[in-house]
mmCIF file with all atom_site columns, C-alpha atoms in Angstrom:
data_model
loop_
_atom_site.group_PDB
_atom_site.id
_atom_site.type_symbol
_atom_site.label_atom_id
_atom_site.label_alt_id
_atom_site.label_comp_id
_atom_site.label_asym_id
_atom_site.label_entity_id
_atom_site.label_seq_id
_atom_site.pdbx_PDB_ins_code
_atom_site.Cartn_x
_atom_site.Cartn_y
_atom_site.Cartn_z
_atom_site.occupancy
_atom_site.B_iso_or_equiv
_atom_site.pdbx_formal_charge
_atom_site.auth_seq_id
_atom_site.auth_comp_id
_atom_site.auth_asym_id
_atom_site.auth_atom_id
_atom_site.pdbx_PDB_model_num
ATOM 1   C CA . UNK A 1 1   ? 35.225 170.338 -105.682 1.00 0.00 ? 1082 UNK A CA 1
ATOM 2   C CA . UNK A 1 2   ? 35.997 173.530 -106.888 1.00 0.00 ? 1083 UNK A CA 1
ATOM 3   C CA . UNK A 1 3   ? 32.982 175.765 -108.324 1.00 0.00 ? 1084 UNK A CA 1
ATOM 4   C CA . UNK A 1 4   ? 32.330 178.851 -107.057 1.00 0.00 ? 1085 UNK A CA 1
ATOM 5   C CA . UNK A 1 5   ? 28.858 181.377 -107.193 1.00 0.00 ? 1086 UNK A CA 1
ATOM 6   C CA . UNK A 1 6   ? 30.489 183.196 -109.247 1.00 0.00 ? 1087 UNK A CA 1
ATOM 7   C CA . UNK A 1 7   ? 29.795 181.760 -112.515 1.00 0.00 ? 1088 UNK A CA 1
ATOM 8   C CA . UNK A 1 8   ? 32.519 181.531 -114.686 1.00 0.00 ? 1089 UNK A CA 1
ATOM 9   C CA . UNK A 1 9   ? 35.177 182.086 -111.538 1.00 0.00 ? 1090 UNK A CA 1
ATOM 10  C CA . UNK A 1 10  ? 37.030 179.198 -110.473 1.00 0.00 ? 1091 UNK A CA 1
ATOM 11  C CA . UNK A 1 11  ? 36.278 178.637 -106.434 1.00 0.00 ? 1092 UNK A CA 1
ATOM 12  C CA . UNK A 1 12  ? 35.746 176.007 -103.840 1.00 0.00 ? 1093 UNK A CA 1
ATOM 13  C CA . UNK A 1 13  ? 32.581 174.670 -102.815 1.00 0.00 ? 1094 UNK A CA 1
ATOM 14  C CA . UNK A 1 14  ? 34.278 172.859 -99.382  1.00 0.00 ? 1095 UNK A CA 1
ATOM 15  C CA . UNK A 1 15  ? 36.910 173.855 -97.012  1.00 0.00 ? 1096 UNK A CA 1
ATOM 16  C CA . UNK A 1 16  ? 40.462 172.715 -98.342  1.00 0.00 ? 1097 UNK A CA 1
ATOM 17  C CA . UNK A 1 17  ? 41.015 169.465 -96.448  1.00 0.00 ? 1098 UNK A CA 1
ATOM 18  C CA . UNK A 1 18  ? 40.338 166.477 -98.313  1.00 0.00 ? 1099 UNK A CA 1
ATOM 19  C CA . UNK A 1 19  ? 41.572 168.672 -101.330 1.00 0.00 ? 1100 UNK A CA 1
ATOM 20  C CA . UNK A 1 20  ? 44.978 168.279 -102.715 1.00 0.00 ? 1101 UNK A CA 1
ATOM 21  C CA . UNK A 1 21  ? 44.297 166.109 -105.702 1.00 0.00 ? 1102 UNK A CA 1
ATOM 22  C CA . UNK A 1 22  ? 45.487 167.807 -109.081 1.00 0.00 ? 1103 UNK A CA 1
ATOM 23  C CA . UNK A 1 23  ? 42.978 165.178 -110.936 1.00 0.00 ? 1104 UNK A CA 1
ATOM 24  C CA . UNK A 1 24  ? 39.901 166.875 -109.137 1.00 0.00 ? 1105 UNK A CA 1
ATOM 25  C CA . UNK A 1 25  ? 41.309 170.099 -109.982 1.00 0.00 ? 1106 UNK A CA 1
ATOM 26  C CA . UNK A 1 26  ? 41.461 169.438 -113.331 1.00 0.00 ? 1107 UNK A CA 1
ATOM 27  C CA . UNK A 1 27  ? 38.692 167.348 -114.120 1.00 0.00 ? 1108 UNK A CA 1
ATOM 28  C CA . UNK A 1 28  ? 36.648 170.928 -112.822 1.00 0.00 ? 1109 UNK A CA 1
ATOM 29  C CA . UNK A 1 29  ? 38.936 173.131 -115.389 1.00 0.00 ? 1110 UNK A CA 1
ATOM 30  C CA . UNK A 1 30  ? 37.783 170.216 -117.804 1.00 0.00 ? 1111 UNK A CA 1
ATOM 31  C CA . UNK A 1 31  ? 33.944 170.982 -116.934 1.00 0.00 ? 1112 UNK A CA 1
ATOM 32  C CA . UNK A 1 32  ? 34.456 174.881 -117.303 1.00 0.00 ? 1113 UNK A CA 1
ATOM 33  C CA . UNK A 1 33  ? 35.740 174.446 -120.737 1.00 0.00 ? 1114 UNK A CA 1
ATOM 34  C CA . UNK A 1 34  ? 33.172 172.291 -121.603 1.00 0.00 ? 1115 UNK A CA 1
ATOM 35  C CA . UNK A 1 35  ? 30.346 174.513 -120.936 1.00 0.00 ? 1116 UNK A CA 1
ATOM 36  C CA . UNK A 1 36  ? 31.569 177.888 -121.147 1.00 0.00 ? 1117 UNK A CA 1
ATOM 37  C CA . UNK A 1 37  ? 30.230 178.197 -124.974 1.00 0.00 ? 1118 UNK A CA 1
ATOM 38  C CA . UNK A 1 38  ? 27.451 177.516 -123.677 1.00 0.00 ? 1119 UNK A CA 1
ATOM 39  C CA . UNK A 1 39  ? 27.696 180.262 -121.009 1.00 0.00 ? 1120 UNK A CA 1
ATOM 40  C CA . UNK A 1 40  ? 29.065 183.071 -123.483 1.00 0.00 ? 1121 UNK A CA 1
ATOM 41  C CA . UNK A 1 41  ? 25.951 183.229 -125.503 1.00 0.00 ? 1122 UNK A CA 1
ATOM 42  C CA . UNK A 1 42  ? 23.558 182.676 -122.747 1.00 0.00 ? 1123 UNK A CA 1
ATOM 43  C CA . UNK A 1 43  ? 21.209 184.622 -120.660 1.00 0.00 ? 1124 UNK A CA 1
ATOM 44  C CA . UNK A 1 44  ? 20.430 184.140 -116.800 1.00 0.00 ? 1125 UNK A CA 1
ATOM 45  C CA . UNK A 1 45  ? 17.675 183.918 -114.412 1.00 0.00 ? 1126 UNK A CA 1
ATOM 46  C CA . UNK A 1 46  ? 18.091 183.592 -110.795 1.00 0.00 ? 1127 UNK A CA 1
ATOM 47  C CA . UNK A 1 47  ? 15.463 180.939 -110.195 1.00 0.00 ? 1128 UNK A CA 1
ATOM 48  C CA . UNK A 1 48  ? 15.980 181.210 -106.334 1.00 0.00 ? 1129 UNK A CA 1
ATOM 49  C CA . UNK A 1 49  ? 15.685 184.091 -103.601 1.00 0.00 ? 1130 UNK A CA 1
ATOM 50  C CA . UNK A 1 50  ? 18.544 186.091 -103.598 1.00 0.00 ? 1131 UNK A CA 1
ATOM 51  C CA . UNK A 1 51  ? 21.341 185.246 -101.472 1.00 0.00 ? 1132 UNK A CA 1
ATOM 52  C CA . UNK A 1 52  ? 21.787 187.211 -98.435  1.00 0.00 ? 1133 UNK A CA 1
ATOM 53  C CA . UNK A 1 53  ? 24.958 187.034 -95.652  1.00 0.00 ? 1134 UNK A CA 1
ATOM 54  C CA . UNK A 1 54  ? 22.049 186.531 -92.929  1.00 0.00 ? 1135 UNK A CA 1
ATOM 55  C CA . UNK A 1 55  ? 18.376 184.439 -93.257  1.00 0.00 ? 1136 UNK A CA 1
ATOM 56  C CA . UNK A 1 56  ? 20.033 183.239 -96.746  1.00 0.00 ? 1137 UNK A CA 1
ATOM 57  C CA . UNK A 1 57  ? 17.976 180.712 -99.222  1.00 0.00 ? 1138 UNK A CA 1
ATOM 58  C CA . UNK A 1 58  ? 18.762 177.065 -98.318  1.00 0.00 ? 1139 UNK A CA 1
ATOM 59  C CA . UNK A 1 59  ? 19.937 176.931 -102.067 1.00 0.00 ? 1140 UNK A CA 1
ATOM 60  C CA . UNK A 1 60  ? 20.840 179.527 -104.508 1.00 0.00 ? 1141 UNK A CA 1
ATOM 61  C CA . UNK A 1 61  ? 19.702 178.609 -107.924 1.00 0.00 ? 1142 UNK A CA 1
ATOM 62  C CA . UNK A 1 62  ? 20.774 180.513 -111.268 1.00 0.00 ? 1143 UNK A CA 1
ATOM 63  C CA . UNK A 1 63  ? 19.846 179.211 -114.740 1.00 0.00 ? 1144 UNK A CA 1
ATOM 64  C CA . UNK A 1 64  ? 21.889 180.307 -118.194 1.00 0.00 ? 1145 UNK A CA 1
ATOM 65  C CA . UNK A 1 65  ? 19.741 179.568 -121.092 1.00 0.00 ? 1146 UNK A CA 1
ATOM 66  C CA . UNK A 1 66  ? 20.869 180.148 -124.785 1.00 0.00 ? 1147 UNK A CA 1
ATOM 67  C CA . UNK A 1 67  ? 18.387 182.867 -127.118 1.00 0.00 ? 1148 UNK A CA 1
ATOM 68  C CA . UNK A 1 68  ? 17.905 179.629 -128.905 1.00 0.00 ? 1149 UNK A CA 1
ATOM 69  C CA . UNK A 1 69  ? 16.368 177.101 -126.173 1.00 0.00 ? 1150 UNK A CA 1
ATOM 70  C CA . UNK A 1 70  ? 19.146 174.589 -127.533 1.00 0.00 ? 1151 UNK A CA 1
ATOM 71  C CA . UNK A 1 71  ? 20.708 174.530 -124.231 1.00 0.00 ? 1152 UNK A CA 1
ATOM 72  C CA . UNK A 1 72  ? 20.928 175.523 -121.154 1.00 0.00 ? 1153 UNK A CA 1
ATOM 73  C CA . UNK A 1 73  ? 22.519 175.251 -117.678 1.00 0.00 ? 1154 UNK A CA 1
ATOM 74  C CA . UNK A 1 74  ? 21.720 175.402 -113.865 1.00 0.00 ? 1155 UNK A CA 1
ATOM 75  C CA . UNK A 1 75  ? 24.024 176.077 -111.201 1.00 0.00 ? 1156 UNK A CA 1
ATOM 76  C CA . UNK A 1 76  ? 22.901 175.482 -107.470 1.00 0.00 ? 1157 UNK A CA 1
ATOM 77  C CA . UNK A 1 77  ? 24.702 176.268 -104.441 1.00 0.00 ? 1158 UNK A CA 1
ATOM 78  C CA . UNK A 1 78  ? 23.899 174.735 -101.064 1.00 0.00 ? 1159 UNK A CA 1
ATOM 79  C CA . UNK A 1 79  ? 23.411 177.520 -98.063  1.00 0.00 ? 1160 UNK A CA 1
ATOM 80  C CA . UNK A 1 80  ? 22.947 175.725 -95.355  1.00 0.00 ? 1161 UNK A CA 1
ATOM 81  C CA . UNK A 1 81  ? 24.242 172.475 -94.541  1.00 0.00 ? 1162 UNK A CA 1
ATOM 82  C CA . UNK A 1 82  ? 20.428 171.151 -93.276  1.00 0.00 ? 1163 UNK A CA 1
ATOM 83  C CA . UNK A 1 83  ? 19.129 172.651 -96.644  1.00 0.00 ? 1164 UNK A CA 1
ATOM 84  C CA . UNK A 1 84  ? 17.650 168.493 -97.897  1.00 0.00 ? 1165 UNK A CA 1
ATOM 85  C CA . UNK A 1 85  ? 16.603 167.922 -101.285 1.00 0.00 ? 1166 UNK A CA 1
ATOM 86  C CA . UNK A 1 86  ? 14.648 170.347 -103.241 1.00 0.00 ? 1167 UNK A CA 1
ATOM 87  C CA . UNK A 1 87  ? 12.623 170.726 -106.723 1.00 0.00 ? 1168 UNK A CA 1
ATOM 88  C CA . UNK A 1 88  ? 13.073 173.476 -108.974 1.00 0.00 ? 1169 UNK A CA 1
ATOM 89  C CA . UNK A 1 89  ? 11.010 175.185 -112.163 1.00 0.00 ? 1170 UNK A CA 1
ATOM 90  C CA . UNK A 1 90  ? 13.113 176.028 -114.907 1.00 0.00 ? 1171 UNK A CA 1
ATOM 91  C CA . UNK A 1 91  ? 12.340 178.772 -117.642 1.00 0.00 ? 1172 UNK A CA 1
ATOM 92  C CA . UNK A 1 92  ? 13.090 179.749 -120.566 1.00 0.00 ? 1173 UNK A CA 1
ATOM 93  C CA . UNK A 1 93  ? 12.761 176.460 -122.469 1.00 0.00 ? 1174 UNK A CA 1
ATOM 94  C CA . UNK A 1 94  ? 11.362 175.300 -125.425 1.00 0.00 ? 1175 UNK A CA 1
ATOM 95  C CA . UNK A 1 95  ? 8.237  174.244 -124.236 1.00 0.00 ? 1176 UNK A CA 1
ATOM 96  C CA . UNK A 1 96  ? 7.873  171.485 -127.282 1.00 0.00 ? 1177 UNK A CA 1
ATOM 97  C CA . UNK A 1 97  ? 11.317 170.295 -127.230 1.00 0.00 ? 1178 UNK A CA 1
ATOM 98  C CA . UNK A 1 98  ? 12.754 167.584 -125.050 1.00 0.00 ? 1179 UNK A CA 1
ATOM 99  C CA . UNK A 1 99  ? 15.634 167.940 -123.251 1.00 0.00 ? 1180 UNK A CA 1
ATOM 100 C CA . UNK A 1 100 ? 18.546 165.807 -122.055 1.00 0.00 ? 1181 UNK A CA 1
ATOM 101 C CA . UNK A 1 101 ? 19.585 166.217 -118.179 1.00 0.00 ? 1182 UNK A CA 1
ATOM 102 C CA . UNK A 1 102 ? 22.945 165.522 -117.469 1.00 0.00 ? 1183 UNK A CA 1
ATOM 103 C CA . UNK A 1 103 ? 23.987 166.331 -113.806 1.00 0.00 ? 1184 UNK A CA 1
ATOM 104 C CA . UNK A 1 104 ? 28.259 166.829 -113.952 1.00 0.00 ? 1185 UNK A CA 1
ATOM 105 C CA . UNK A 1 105 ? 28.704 164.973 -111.091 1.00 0.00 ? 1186 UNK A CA 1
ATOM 106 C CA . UNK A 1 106 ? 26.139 162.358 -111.172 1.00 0.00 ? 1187 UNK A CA 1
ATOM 107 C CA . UNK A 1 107 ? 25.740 161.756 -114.974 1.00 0.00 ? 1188 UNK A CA 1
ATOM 108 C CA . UNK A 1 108 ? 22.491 161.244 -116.870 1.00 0.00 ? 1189 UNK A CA 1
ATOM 109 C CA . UNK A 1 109 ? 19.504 162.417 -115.207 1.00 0.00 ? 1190 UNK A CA 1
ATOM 110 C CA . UNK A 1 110 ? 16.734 161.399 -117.914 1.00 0.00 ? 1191 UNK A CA 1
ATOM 111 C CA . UNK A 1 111 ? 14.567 163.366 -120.550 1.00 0.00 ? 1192 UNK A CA 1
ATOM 112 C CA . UNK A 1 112 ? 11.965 165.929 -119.975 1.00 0.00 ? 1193 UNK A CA 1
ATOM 113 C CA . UNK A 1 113 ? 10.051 168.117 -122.141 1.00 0.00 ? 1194 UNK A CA 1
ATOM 114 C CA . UNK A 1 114 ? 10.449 172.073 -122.005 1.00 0.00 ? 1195 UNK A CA 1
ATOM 115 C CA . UNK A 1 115 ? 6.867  171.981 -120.573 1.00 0.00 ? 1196 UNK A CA 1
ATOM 116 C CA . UNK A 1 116 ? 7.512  169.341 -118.193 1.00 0.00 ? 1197 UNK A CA 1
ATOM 117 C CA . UNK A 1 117 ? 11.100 170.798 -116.863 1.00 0.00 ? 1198 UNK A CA 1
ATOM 118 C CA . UNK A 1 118 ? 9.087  174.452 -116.446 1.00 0.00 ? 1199 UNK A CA 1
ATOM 119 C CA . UNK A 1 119 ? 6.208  173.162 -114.654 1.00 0.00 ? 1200 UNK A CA 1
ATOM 120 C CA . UNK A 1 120 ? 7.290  170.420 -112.562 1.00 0.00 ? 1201 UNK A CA 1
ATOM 121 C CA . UNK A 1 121 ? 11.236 171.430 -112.417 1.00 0.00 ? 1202 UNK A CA 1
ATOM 122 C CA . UNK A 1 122 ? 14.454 169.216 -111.711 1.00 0.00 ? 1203 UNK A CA 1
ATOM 123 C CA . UNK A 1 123 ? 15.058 167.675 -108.020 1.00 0.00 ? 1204 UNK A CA 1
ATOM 124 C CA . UNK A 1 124 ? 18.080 169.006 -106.763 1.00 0.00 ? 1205 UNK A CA 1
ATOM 125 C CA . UNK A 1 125 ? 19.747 166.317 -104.130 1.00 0.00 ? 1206 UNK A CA 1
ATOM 126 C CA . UNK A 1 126 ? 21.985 167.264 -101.111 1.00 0.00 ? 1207 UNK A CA 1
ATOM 127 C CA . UNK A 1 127 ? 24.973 165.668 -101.994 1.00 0.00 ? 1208 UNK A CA 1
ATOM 128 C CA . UNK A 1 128 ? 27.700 164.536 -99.141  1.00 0.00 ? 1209 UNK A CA 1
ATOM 129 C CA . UNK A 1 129 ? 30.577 165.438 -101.658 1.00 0.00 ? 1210 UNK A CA 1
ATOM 130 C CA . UNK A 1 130 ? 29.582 168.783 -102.818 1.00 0.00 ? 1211 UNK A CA 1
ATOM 131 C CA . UNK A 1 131 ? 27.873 171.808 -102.026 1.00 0.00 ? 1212 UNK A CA 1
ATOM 132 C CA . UNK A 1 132 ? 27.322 173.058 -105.775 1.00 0.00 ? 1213 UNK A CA 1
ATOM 133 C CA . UNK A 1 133 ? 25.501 171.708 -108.986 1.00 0.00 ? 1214 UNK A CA 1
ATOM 134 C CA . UNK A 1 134 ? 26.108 171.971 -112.430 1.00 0.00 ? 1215 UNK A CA 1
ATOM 135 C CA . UNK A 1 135 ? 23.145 170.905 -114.961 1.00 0.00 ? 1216 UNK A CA 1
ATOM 136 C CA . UNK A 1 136 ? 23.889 170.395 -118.645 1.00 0.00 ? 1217 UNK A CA 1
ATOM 137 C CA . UNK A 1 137 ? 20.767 170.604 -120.527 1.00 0.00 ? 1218 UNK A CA 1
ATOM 138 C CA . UNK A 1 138 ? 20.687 169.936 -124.534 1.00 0.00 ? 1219 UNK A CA 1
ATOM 139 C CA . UNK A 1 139 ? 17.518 169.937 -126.877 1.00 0.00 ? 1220 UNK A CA 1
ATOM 140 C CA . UNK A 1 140 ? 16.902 165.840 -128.786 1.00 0.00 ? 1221 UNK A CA 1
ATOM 141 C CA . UNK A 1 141 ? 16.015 166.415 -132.030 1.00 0.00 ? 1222 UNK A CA 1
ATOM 142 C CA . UNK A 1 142 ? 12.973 164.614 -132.676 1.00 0.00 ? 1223 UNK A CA 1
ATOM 143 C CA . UNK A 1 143 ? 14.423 161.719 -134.765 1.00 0.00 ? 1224 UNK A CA 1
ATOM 144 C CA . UNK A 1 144 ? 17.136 161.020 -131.791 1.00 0.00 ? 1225 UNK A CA 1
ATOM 145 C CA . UNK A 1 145 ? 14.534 160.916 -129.022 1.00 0.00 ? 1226 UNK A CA 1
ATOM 146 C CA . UNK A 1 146 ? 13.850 157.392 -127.472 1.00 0.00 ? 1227 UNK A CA 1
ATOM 147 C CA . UNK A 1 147 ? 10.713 155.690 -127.914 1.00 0.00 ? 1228 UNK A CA 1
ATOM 148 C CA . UNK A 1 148 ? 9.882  156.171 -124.188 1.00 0.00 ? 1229 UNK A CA 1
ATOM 149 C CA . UNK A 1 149 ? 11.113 158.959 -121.743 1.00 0.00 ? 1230 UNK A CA 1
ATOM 150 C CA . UNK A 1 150 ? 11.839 159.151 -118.461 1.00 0.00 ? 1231 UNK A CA 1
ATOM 151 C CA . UNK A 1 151 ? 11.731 162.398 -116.442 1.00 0.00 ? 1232 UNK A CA 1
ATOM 152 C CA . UNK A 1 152 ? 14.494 163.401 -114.509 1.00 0.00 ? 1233 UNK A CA 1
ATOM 153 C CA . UNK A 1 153 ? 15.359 162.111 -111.206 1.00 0.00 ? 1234 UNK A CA 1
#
């Protein structure tokens, strides 16, 4: 797959074999343009330790959010390859709203609140076909929520 820490930058997150397919190349140009409104009018917050070339953070985590609370994304980066599954506060969020989590590779992830996704965070899973994470998040308007909500994997 090809993400890179530097956000916005097009980069790999595995060695090149196993890579050659123009689809999977494309379908990640296809993500970029799909969120990069999103990242043009957003603010960060590295919700991680900073990465370091030695003793780095099993996972780098950086979150965009807009001034709005409408939206927001999270990109995390694997550091190690024994890092496992984590959880993760967000910030930033609406604490009232709910929010749609939508993993890029995965899909759907469920509903949270603001309060919920600040306090208690999103799991981040150690996946065997990337190293890197991209989270969509979007505000529900009230009237489009479902009657019952479950939180995020």
């Amino acid at each position: 797959i090809f993400r890179s820490r530097m956000l916005g930058t097009l980069g790999l997150s595995f060695p090149l074999p196993g890579i050659g397919v123009l689809d999977e190349m494309a379908r990640e140009v296809t993500i970029y343009k799909q969120i990069r409104a999103t990242m043009v009018r957003s603010g960060g917050a590295l919700l991680s330790e900073q990465a370091s070339v030695e003793g780095a953070p099993p996972w780098d985590v950086f979150q965009m959010t807009t001034p709005e609370g409408d939206a927001a994304l999270v990109f995390a980066f694997q550091g190690q390859l024994d890092s496992g599954d984590f959880r993760i506060p967000l910030s930033g969020l609406d604490p009232d709203a709910s929010y749609d989590v939508v993993s890029v590779d995965a899909g759907t992830l469920g509903v949270a609140t603001g309060t919920d996704l600040m306090i208690d965070g999103v799991k981040i899973f150690q996946s065997p076909s990337t190293a890197a994470h991209v989270l969509v998040l979007s505000r529900i308007e009230a009237e489009a929520l479902p009657a019952q909500r479950a939180p995020p994997r």
